[in-house]
Short mmCIF file of C-alpha atoms in Angstrom, two decimals:
data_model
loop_
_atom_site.label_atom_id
_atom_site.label_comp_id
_atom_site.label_asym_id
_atom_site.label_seq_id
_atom_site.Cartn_x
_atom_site.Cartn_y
_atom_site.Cartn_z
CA UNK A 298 0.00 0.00 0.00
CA UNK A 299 1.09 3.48 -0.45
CA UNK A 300 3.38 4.88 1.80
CA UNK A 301 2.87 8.51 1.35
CA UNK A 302 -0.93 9.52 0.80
CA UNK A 303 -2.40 12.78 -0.77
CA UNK A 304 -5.75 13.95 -0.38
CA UNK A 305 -8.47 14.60 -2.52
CA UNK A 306 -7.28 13.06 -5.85
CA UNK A 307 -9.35 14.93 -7.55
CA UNK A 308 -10.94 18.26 -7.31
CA UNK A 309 -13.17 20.68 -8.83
CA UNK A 310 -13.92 24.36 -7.36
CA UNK A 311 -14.99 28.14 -8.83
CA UNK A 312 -12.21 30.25 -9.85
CA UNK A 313 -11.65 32.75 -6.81
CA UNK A 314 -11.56 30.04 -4.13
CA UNK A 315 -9.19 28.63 -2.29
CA UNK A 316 -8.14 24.75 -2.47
CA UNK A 317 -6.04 22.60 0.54
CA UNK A 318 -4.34 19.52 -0.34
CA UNK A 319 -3.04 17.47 2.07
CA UNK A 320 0.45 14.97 1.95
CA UNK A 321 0.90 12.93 4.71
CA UNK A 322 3.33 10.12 5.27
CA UNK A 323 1.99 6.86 6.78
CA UNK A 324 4.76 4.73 7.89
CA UNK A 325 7.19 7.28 8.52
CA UNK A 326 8.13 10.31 9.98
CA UNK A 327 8.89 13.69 7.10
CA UNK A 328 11.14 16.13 8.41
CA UNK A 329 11.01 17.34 4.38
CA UNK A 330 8.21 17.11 2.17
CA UNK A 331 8.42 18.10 -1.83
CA UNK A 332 5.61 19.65 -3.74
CA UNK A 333 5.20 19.55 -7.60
CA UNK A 334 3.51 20.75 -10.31
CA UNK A 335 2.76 18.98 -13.91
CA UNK A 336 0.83 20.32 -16.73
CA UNK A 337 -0.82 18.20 -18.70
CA UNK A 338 1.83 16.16 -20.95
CA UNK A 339 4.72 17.94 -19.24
CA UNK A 340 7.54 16.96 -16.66
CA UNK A 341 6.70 17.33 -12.93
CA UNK A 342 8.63 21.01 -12.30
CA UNK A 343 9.29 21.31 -8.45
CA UNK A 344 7.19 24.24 -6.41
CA UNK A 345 8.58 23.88 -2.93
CA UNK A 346 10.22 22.31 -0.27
CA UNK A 347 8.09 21.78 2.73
CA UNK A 348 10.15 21.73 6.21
CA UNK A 349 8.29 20.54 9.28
CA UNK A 350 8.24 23.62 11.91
CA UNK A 351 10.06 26.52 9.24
CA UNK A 352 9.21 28.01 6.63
CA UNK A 353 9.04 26.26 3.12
CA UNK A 354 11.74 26.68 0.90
CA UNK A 355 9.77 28.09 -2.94
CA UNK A 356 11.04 27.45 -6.05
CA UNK A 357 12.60 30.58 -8.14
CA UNK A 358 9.22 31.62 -9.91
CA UNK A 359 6.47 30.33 -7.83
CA UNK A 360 4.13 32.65 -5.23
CA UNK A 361 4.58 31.89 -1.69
CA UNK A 362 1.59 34.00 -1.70
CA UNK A 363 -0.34 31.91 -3.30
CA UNK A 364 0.89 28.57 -2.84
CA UNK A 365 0.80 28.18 1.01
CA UNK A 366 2.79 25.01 2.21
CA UNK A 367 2.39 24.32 5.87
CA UNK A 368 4.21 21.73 7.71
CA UNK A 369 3.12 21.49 10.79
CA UNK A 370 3.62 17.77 11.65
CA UNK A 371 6.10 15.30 10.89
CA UNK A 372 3.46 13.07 8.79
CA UNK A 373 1.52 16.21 7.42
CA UNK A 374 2.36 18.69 4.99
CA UNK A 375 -0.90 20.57 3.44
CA UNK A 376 -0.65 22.77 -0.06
CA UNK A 377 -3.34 25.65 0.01
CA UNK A 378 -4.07 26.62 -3.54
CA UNK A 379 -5.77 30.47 -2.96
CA UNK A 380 -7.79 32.33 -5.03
CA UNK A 381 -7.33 29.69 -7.47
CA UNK A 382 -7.97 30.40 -11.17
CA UNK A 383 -8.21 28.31 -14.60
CA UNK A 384 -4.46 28.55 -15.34
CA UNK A 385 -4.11 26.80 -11.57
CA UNK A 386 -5.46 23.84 -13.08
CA UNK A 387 -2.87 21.18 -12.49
CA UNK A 388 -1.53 17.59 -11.12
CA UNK A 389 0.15 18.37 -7.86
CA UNK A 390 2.14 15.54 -6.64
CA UNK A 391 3.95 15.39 -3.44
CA UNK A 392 7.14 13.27 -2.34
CA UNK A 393 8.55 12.45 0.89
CA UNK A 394 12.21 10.95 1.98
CA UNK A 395 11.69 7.89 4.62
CA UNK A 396 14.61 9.15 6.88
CA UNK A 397 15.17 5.77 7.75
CA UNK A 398 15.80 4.02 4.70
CA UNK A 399 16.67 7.30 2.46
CA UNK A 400 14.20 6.29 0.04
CA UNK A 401 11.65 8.48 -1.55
CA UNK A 402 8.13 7.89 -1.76
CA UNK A 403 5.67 9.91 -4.13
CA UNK A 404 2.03 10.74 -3.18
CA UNK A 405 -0.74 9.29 -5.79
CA UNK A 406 -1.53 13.21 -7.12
CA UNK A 407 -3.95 15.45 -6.80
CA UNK A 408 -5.65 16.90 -9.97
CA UNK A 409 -6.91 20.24 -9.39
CA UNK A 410 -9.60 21.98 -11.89
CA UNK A 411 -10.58 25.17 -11.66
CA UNK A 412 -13.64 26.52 -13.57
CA UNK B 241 20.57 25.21 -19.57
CA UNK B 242 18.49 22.23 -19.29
CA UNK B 243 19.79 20.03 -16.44
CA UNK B 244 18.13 16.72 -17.54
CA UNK B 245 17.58 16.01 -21.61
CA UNK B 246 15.52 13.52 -22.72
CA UNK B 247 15.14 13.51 -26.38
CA UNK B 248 12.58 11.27 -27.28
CA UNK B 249 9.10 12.47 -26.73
CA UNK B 250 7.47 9.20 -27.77
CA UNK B 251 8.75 5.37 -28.43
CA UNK B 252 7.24 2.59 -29.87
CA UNK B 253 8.45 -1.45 -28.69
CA UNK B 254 7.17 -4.41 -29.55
CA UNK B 255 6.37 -6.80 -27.16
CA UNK B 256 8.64 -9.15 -25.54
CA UNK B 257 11.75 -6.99 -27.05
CA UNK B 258 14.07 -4.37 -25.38
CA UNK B 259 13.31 -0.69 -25.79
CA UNK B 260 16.13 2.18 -24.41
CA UNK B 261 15.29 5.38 -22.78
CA UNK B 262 17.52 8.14 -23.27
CA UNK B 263 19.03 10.59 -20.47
CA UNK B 264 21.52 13.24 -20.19
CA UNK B 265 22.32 15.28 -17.74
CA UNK B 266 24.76 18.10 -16.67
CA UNK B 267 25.68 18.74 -13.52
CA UNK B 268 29.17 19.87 -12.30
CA UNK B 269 28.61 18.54 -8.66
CA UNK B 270 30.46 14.89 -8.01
CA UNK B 271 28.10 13.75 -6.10
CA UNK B 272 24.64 13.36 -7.57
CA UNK B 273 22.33 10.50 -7.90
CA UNK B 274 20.18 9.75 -11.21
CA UNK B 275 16.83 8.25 -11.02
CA UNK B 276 14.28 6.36 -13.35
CA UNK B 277 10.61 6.51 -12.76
CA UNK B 278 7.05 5.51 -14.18
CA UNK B 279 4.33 7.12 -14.42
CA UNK B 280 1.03 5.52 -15.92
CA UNK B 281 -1.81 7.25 -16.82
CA UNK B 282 -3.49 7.29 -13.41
CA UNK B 283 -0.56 9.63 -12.53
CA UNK B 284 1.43 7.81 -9.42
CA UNK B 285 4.77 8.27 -9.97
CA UNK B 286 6.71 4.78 -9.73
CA UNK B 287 10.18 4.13 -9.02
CA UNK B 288 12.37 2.18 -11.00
CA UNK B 289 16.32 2.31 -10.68
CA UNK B 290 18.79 4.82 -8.98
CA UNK B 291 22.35 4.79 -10.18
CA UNK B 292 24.96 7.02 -7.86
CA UNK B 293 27.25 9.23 -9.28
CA UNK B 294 30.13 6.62 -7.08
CA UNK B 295 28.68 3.89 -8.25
CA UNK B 296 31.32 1.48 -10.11
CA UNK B 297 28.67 -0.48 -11.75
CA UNK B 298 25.50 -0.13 -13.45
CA UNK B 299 21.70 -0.68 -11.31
CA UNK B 300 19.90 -3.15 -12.11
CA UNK B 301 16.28 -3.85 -10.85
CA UNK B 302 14.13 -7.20 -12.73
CA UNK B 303 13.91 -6.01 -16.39
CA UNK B 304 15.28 -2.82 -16.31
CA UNK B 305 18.95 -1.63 -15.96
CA UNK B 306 20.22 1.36 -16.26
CA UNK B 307 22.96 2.07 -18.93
CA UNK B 308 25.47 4.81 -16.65
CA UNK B 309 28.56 6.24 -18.71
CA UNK B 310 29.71 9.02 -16.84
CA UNK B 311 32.22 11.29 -18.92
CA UNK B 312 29.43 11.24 -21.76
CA UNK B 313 26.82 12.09 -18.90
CA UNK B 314 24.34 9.83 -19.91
CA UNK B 315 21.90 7.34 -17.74
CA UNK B 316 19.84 5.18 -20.28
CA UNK B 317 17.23 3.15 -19.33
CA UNK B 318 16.99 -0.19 -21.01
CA UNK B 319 13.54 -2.19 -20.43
CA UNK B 320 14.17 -5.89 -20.89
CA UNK B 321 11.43 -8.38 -22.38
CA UNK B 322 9.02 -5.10 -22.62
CA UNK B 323 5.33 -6.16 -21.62
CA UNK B 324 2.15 -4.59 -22.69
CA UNK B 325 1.96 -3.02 -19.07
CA UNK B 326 5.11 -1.04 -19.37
CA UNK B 327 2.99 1.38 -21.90
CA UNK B 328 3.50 4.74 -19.73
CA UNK B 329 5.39 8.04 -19.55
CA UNK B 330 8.94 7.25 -18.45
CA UNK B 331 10.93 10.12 -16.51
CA UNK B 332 14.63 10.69 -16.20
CA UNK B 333 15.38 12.65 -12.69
CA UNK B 334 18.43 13.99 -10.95
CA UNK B 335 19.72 15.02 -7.70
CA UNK B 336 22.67 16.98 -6.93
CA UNK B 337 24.70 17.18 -3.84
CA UNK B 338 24.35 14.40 -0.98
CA UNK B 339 21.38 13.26 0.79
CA UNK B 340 20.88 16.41 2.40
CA UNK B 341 17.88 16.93 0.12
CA UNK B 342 16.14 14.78 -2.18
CA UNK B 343 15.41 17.88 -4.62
CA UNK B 344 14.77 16.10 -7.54
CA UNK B 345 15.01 17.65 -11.30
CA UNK B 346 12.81 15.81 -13.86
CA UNK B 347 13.45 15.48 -17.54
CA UNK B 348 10.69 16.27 -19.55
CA UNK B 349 9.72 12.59 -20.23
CA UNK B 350 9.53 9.91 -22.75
CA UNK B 351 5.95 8.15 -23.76
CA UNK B 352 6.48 4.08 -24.21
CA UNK B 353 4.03 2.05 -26.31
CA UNK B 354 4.23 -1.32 -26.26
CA UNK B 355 2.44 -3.27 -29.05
CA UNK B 356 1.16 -6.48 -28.87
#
């Protein structure tokens, strides 16, 4: 079974609101969390860099503003999508490092659509 | 510059023979690690193979081994004995540095279809 889960899969909301999704890590403990992005028949291009209790670490190009990463367990990191509009409309996949083993695991994705 | 090439948008195999993947990369850290994954069309991204940067010989996982020449800086995937379920998007990835950080950089893919 999956080792890192993300939550919803799939969602639909109004341009102008705000969308959470939520990365957690079930058999492990994430000091570091990893959010991405992919466009539809693109690469995965990496947002953030989610540290449990700081600050996240945002890619060169992407709105802290708007993409809120919060950390604030070791299993949990949550992406808040705000104010979303149509060109928000994207897979967001997030990964995790088992700190035990060193190996990463990738959430199953969350496709956001905005209409 | 692009840090991870892959050149072939799309590749067809036949089943039961061996298709390669192509990667590049460029990097001027020594230590880096280069990784294979699989993603179908439900989206999960799978893992495949890891080869290190220190590593003296090539990774091998099952069917699929990973062809690592390091002073042309490239990290080919070969897919053994392809099988109708290996029809997915195929992604190259890199990390630089040690494991302080598993930052990874994607390539921008490779679509495998297997026919039957």
């Amino acid at each position: 079974g999956a080792v890192v889960s993300q939550h919803p899969s799939r969602v639909i909301c109004k341009s102008g609101t705000s969308v959470k999704i939520e990365c957690r890590s079930l058999d492990f403990q994430a000091t570091t969390m990893f959010w991405y992005r992919q466009f539809p028949k693109q690469s995965l291009m990496l947002m953030a860099t989610s540290n449990e209790g700081s600050k996240a670490t945002y890619e060169q190009g992407v709105e802290k503003d708007k993409f809120l990463i919060n950390h604030a367990s070791l299993t949990l990191s949550t992406l808040t999508v705000t104010s979303a509009h149509p060109e928000d409309s994207s897979f967001y996949i997030c990964s995790a490092k088992d700190p035990r083993t060193g190996e990463l695991f990738f959430g199953e994705g969350s496709r956001l659509t905005v209409l | 510059a692009q840090k991870i090439t892959q050149t072939q948008p799309g590749m067809f195999v036949q089943e039961k023979e061996a298709v390669t993947l192509d990667c590049t990369y460029d990097t001027s850290d020594p230590s880096y690690g280069l990784f294979w994954y699989k993603q179908p069309s439900s989206g999960e991204m799978i893992f495949l193979i890891y080869q290190g940067s220190y590593d003296q010989q090539n990774a091998t996982e099952g069917r699929y081994s990973l062809n690592f020449q390091k002073a042309r800086k490239s990290a080919n995937l070969v897919i053994s004995a392809s099988q109708l379920g290996d029809s997915a998007m195929y992604f190259c990835a890199m990390r630089e540095g040690r494991d302080s950080s598993y930052k990874l950089i994607f390539g921008s893919g490779t679509r495998l279809l297997v026919r039957p």
